[in-house]
Short mmCIF file of C-alpha atoms in Angstrom, two decimals:
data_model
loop_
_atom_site.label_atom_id
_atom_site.label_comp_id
_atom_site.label_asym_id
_atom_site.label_seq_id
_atom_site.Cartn_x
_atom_site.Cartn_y
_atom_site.Cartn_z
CA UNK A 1 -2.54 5.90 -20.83
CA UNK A 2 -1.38 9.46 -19.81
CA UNK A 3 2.57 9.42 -18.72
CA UNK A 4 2.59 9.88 -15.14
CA UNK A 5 -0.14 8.74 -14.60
CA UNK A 6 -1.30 5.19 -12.34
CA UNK A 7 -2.69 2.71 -14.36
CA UNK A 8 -4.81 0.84 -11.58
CA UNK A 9 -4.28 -2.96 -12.41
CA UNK A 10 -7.53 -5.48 -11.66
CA UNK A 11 -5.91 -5.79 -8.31
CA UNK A 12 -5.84 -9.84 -8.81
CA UNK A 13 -3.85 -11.51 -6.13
CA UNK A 14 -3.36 -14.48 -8.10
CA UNK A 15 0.25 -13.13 -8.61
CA UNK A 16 2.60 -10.97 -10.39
CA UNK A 17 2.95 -10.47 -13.81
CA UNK A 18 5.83 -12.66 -14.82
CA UNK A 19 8.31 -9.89 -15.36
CA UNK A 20 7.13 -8.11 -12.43
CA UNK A 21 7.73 -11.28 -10.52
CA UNK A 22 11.38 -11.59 -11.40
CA UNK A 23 12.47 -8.07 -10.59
CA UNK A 24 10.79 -8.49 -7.56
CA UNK A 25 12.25 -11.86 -6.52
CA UNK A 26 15.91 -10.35 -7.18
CA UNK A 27 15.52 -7.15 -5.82
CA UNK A 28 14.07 -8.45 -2.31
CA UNK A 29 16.52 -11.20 -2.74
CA UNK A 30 19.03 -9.36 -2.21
CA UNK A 31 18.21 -7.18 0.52
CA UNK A 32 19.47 -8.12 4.14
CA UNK A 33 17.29 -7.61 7.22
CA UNK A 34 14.02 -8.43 6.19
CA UNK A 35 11.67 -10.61 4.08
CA UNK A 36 9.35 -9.84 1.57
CA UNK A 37 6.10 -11.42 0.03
CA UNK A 38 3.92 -9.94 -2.41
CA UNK A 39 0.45 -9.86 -1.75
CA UNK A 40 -1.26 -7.76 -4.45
CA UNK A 41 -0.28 -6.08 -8.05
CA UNK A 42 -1.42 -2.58 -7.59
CA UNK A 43 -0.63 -1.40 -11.00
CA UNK A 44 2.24 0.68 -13.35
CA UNK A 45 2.69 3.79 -14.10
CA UNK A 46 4.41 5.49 -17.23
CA UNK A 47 7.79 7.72 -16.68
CA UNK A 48 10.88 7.84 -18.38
CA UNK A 49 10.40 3.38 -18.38
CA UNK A 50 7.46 2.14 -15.94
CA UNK A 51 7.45 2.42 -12.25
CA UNK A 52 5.44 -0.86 -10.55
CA UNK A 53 3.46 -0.48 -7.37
CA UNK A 54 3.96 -3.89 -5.62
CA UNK A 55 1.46 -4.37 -1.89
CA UNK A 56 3.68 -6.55 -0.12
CA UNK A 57 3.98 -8.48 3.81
CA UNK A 58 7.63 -7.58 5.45
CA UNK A 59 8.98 -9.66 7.90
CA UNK A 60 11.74 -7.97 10.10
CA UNK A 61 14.77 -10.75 10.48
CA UNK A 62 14.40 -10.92 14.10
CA UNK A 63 12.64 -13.79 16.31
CA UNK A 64 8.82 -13.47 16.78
CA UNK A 65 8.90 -10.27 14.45
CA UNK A 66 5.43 -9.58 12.86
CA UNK A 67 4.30 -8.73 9.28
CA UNK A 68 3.57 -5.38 8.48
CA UNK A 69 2.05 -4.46 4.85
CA UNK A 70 4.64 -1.97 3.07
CA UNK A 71 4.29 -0.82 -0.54
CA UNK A 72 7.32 -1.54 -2.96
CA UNK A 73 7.79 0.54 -6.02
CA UNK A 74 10.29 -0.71 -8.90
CA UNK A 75 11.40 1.36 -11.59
CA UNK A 76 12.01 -1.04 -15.04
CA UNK A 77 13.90 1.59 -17.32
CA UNK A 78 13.50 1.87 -21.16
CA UNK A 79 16.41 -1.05 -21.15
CA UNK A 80 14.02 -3.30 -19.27
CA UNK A 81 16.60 -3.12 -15.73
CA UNK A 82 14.67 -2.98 -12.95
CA UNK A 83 15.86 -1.65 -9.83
CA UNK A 84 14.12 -0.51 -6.48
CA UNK A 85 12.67 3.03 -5.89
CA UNK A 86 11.13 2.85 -2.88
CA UNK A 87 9.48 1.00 -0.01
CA UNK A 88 7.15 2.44 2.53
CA UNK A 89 5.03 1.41 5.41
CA UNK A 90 1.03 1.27 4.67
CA UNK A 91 -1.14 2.91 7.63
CA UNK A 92 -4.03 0.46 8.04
#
């Protein structure tokens, strides 16, 4: 795999990979105002550690709010910390 480069996964929405799955739980866990559920494993991609592309369903804390699909990156340094890059709405 070329560094920088997105390594497209098989796109299996049987889950996370198990690692993937933890970051993710703690990271969204800890954020206030919304909640997050993963919905597809896009794939990684090589930079100084790995970045993760994560398609996931927000849910605004607010009564009757809808879902909108957003895509979550998360960086996992060369340490194996993961922390969150970004998160971004997905035009349908």
């Amino acid at each position: 795999m070329k560094v920088g480069a997105w390594e497209i996964d098989s796109m299996k929405t049987t889950g996370l990979p198990q690692k993937v799955q933890s970051a993710f739980t703690n990271i969204t866990g800890g954020l206030t105002g919304a909640d997050y559920q993963p919905v597809l494993y896009v794939g990684h991609q090589l930079v100084n550690g790995t970045n993760h592309c994560i398609l996931a369903l927000q849910r605004i804390v607010i009564p009757d709010e809808e879902y909108r699909l957003v895509k979550i990156i998360i960086h996992e340094d060369l340490n194996g910390a993961a922390s969150l890059n970004s998160i971004s709405g997905v035009a349908l």
